[in-house]
Coordinates of C-alpha atoms in Angstrom, one line a residue:
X1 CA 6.3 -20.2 63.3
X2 CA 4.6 -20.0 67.1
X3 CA 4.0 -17.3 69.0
X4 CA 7.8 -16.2 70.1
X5 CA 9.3 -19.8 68.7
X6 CA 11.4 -20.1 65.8
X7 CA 11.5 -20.0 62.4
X8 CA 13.0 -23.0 60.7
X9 CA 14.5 -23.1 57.3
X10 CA 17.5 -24.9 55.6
X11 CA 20.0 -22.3 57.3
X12 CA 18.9 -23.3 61.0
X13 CA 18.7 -27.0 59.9
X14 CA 21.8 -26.4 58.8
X15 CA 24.0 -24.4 61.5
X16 CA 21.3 -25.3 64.6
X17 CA 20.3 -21.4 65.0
X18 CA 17.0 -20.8 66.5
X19 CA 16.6 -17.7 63.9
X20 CA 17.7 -17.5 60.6
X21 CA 19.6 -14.2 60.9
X22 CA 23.4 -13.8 60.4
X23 CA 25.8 -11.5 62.0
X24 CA 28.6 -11.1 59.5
X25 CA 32.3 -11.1 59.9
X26 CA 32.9 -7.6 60.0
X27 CA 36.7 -6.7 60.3
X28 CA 37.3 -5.4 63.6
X29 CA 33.5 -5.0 64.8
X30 CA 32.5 -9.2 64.5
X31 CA 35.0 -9.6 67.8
X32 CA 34.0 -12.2 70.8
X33 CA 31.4 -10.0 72.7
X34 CA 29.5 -9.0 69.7
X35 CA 29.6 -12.7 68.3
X36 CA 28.5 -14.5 71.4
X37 CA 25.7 -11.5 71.9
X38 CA 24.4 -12.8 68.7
X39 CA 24.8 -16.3 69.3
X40 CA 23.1 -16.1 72.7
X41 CA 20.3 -13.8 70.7
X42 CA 19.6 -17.3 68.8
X43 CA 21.1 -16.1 65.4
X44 CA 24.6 -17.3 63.8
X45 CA 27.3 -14.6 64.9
X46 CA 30.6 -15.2 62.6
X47 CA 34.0 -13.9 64.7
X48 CA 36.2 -12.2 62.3
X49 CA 39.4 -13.9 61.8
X50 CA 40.9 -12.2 58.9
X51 CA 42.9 -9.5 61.2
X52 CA 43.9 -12.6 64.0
X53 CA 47.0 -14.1 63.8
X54 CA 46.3 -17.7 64.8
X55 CA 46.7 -18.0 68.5
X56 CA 44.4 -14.5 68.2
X57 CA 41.7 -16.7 66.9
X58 CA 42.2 -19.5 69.3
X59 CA 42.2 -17.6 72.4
X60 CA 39.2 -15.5 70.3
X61 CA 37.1 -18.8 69.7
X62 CA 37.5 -20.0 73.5
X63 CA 36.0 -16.6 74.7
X64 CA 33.0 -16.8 72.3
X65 CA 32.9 -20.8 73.6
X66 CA 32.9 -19.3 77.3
X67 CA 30.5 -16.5 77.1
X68 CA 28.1 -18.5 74.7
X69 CA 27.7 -22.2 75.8
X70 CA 26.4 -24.9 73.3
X71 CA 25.6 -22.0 71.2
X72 CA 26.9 -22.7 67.6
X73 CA 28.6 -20.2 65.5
X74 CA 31.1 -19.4 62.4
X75 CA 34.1 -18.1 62.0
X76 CA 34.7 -15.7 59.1
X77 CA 38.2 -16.6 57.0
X78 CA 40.2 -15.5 53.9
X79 CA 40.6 -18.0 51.5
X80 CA 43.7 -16.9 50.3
X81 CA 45.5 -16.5 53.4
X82 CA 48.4 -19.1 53.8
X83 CA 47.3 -20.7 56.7
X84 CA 43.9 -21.5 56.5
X85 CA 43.9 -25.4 56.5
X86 CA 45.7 -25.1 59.9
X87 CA 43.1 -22.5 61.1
X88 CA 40.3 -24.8 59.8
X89 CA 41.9 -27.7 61.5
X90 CA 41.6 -25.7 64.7
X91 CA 37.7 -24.8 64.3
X92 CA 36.6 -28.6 64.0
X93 CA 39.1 -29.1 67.0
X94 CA 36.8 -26.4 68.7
X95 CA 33.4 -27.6 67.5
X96 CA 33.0 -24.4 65.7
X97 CA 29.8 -24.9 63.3
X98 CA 30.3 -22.7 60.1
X99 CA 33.4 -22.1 58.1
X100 CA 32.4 -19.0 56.7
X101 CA 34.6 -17.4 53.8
X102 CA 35.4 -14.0 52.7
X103 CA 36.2 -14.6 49.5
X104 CA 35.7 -17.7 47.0
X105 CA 37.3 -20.8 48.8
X106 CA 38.5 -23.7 47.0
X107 CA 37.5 -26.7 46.5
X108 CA 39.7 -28.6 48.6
X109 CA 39.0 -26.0 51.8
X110 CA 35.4 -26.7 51.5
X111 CA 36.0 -30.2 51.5
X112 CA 38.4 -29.3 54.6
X113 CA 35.8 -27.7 56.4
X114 CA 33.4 -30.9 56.0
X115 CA 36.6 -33.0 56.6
X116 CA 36.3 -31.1 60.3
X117 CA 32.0 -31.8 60.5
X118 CA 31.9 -27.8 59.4
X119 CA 29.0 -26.0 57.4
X120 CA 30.9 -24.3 54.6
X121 CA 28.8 -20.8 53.9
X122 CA 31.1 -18.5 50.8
X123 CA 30.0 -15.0 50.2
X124 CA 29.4 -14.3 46.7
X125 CA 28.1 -10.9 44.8
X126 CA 27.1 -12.8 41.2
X127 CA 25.3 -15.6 40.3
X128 CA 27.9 -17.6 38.4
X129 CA 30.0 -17.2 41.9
X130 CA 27.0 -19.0 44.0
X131 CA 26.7 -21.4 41.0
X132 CA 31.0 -22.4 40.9
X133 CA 30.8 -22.4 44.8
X134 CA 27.5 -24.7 44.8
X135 CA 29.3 -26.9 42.4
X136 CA 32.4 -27.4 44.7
X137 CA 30.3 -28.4 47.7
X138 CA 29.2 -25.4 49.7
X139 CA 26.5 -25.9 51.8
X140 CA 24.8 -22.4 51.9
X141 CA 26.3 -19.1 50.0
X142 CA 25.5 -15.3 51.8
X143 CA 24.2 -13.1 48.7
X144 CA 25.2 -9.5 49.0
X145 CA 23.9 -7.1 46.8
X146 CA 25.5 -3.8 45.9
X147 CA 23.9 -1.8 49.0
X148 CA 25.9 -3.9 51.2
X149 CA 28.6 -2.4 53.2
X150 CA 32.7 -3.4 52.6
X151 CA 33.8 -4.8 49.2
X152 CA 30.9 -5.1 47.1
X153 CA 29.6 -5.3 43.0
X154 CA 27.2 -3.2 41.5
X155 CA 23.9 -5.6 41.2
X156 CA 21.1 -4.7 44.0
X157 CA 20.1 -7.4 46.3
X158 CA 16.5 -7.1 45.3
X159 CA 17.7 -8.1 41.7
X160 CA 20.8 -10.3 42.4
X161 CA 18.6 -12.9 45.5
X162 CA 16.4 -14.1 43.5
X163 CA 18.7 -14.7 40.5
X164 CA 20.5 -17.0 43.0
X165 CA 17.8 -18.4 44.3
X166 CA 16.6 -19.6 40.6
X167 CA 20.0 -20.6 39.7
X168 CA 20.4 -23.2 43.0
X169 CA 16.8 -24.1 43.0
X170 CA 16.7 -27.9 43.8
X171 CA 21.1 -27.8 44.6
X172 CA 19.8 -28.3 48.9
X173 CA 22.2 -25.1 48.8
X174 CA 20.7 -22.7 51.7
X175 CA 20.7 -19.1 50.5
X176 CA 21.1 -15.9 52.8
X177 CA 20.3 -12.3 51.7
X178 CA 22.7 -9.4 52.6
X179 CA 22.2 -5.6 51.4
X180 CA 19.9 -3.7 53.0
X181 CA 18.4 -5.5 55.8
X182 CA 17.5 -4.3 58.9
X183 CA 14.0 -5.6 60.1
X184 CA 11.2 -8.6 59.9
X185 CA 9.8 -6.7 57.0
X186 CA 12.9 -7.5 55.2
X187 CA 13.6 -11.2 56.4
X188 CA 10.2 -11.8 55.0
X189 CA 11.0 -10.3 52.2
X190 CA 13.9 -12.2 51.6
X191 CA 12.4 -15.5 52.9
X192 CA 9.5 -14.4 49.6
X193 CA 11.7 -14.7 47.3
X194 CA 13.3 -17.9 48.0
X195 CA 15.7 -17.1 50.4
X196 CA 16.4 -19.7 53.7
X197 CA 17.2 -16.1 56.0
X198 CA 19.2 -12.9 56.2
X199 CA 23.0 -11.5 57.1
X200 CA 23.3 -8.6 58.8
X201 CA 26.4 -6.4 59.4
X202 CA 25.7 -2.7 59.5
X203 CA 23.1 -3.7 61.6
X204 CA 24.6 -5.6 64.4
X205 CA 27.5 -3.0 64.5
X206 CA 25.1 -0.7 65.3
X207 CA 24.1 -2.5 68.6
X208 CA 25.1 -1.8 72.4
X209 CA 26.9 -5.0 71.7
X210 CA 29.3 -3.9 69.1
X211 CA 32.9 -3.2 70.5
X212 CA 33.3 0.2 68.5
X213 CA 33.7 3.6 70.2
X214 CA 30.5 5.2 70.5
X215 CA 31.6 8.0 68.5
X216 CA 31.8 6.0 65.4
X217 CA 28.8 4.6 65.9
X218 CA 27.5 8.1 66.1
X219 CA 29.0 8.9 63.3
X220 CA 26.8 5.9 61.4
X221 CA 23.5 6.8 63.3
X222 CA 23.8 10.6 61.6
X223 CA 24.2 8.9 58.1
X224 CA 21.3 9.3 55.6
X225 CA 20.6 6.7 52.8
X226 CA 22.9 8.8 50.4
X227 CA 25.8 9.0 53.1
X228 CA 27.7 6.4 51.9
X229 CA 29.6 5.7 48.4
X230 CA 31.9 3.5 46.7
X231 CA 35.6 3.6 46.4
X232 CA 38.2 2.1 44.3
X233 CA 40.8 4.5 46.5
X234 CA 40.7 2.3 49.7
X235 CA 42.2 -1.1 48.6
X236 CA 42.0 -0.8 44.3
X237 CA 38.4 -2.6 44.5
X238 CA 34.8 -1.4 45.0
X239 CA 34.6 -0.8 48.7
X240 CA 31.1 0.9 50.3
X241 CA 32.4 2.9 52.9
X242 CA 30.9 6.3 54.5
X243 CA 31.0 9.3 52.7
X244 CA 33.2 11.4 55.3
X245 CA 35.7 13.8 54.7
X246 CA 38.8 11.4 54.5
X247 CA 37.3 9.3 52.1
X248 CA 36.7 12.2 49.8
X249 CA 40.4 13.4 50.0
X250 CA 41.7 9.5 49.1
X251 CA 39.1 10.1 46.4
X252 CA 41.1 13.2 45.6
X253 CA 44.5 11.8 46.0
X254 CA 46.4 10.8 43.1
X255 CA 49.6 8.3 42.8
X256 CA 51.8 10.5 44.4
X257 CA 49.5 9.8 47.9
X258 CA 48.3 7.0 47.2
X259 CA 50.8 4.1 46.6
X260 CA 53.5 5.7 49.6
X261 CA 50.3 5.6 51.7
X262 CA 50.1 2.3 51.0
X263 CA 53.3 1.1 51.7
X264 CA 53.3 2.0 55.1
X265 CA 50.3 0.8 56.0
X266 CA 51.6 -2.4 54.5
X267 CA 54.5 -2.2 57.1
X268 CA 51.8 -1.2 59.8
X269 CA 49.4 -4.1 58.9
X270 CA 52.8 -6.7 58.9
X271 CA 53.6 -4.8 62.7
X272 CA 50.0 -5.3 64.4
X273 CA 48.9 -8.8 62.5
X274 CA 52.2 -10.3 63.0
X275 CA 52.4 -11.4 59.4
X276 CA 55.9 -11.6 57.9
X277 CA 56.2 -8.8 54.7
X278 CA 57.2 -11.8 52.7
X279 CA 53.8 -13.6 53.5
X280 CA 52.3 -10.4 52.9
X281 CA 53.8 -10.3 49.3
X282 CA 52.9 -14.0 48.8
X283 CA 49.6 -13.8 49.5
X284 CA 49.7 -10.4 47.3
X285 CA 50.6 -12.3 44.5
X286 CA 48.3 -14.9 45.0
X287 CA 45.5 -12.5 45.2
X288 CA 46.9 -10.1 41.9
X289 CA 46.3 -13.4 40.0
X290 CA 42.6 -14.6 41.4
X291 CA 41.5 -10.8 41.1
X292 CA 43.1 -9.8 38.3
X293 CA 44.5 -7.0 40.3
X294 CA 47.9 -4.6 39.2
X295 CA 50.7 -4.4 41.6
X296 CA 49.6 -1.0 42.7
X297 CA 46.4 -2.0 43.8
X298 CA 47.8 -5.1 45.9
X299 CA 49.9 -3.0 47.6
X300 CA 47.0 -0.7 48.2
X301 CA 44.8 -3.3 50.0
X302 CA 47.4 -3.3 53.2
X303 CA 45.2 -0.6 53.4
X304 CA 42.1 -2.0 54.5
X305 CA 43.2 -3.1 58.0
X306 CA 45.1 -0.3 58.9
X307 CA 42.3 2.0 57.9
X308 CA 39.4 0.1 59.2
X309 CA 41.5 -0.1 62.7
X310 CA 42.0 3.5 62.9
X311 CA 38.1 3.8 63.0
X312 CA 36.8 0.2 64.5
X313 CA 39.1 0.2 67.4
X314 CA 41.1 3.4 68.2
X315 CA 37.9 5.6 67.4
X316 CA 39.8 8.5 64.6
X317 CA 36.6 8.7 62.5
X318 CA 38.5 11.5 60.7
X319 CA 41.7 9.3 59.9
X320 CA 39.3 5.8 59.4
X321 CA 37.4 4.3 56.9
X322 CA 34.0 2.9 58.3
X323 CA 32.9 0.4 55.7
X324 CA 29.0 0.3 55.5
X325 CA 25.8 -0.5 53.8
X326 CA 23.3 2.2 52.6
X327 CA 21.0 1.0 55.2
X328 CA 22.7 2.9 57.7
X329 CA 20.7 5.4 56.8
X330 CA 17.3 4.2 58.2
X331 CA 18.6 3.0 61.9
X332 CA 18.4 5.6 64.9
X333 CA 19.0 3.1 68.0
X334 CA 21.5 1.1 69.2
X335 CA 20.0 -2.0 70.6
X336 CA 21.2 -5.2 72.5
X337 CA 21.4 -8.1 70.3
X338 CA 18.7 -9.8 72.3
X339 CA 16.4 -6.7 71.8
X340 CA 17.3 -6.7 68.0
X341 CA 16.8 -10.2 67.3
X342 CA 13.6 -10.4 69.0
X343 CA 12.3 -7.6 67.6
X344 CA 12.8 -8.6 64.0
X345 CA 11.5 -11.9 64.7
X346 CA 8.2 -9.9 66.5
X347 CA 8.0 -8.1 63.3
X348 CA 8.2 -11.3 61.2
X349 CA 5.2 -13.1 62.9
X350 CA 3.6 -9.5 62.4
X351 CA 3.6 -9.3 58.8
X352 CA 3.4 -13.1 57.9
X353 CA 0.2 -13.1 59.8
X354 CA -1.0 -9.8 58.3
X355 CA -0.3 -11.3 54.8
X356 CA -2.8 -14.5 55.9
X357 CA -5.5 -12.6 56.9

C-alpha cells in the first residue's frame, strides 16, 4: 500500500474495488444514493433489493449505474424469494459485479450468478455455514459476528473471523469481517487475522450519505455501546436492534399483541412490496422449513419491513425498529462516504506503518 493508493487483496481482485471495505445491504438505508456514494468512495456498496419489487430494482440499479459510472457494485438478495433467478438474470444484463445474498443461497443460484460473470459473496454467522457455502462455489463469504447489527448469532466477530479464516484456508474463498467495525484500526485488524477486508453497515448508515431522516440518525449517534440488544420479538429470530422504548414493549408483549400485530403488517408489507399474500405464504413456508421456524414466528417476520420502514424512511423512531450493531456506540459524526473511506484507509497506512517501525 502507497501513500493514498490502494490496498489490494482477494476481495478487490475479485469485485475491482480500489479499497477493501463493504457497504452492506441494509433494508431501506443501502438505497441508490448511499450505494453509488460508496462506490464512487472506491469501496463495494451493495443496493438492497429485498424490499424492491423487480422493476424497483431495475430502475434502482440504472440510478446507481448513472450516478456511479464504471464503478462496480452488488446487489444484496434473498435467497428464498421466488424470483431470484429472474432478478439475477437482470444483474448480469446490467453488468452488476456481486450477487450478494442475505441468507444461504443454493447451489444452483451461485452457479446462476457465475452463469451471469457475477461474484457470488453469502453472509454467514458460523463456520460450518462459510464452509457449505465455500463447498457450493461462493467466491467470497461476509462473516458477521454477534455485535453486528439486524439478524445475527451469538459468536463475536473477534472469535468467529478467524475460525473462518482457518476453516477456508487454501479454498481461494475471500473472507470479509463484519461486527464492529468502524475504522483502519479495525480493517487491520481484520486483515491480521486473515481476513481479505471489512463490511460495514452501521457505519455507512451513519453517513451524510445515508437516505434516513436525521432524526434517526440522531437517535444512533446518542447510543452507547450497551444501547442496543437482541430480540426474538421482531421477526421470531435473533435481531440486534436499538434498545428504545418500542422495542422494550414488543419485549413485553405477549401472544395476544404479538401475532394480530403481525398479521397486519403482513397485509402492510403485501400493500407497499407488491407481493401477492399467497407469495408471501409460499415463501413463508419455504422459509418455516430452512429455518426451522413455527407458523407463529413466520407470520411474525412480515414484521421486519414494516417496522424497519416506519423508522428508515418515514422517520417514527418511536413506532420503528432501527436494526444496529453495538458499534453504534463509539461513532459521533456523520461523514460523507468519501470522507469516511479515506479516512479509514489514512488510518490503515497509519498503523501498518507504525507496526513496521
Amino acid at each position: 500500500m502507497t501513500a493514498g493508493g490502494p490496498l489490494s487483496t482477494r476481495l478487490t481482485d475479485l469485485t475491482g474495488i480500489r479499497h477493501p471495505i463493504v457497504q452492506t445491504g441494509m433494508g431501506y438505508v443501502a438505497r441508490p444514493r448511499l450505494v453509488a456514494a460508496a462506490a464512487n468512495a472506491g469501496a463495494l456498496g451493495v443496493l438492497a433489493a429485498a424490499t424492491l419489487s423487480y422493476d424497483e430494482l431495475t430502475a434502482a440499479v440504472a440510478e446507481v449505474k448513472a450516478a456511479a459510472p464504471g464503478r462496480p457494485f452488488g446487489v444484496n438478495l434473498r435467497a428464498d424469494a421466488p424470483d431470484a433467478a429472474r432478478r439475477i438474470a437482470l444483474m448480469g444484463r446490467e453488468g452488476v459485479r456481486v450477487a450478494s445474498f442475505a441468507q444461504a443461497p443454493t447451489r444452483e443460484l451461485i452457479r446462476a450468478a457465475h452463469d451471469e460473470g457475477m461474484v457470488a459473496v453469502p453472509s454467514v454467522g458460523a463456520r460450518r455455514h462459510a464452509e457449505k457455502v465455500a463447498e457450493w462455489g461462493a467466491d467470497a463469504v461476509i462473516v458477521q459476528g454477534g455485535e453486528g447489527g439486524g439478524h445475527t448469532g451469538r459468536v463475536p466477530t473477534t472469535l468467529l473471523l478467524p475460525q473462518v479464516v482457518d476453516a477456508l484456508r487454501g479454498s481461494g474463498v475471500a473472507v470479509v469481517g463484519a461486527g464492529g467495525f468502524f475504522d483502519g484500526r479495525g480493517l487491520v485488524a481484520a486483515l491480521a487475522y486473515g481476513a481479505d477486508g471489512i463490511a460495514m453497515g452501521t457505519r455507512f448508515l451513519l453517513t451524510s450519505d445515508a437516505p434516513v431522516p436525521r432524526a434517526v440518525q440522531d437517535r444512533y449517534l446518542a447510543a452507547d455501546v450497551t444501547g442496543t440488544l437482541v430480540t426474538t420479538e421482531v421477526d421470531g429470530v435473533p435481531h440486534r436492534v436499538l434498545a428504545t422504548d418500542f422495542v422494550r414493549s414488543l419485549e413485553r408483549g405477549g401472544p395476544l399483541v404479538r401475532y394480530p400485530r403481525a398479521l397486519r403488517n403482513a397485509v402492510r408489507f403485501s400493500r407497499l412490496s407488491g407481493t401477492p399474500l399467497r407469495a408471501m405464504l409460499r415463501e413463508g413456508r419455504a422459509m418455516r422449513g430452512a429455518r426451522e421456524l413455527s407458523w407463529p414466528q413466520v407470520l411474525m417476520a412480515a414484521n421486519t419491513p414494516v417496522l424497519l420502514r416506519a423508522a428508515m424512511v418515514e422517520g417514527r423512531a418511536d413506532l420503528g425498529v432501527m436494526a444496529s450493531g453495538q458499534v453504534a456506540g463509539v461513532i459521533a459524526d456523520l461523514p460523507s462516504c468519501a470522507e469516511l473511506v479515506d479516512r479509514i484507509m489514512a488510518e490503515t497506512e497509519e498503523v501498518l506503518g507504525r507496526l513496521k517501525n
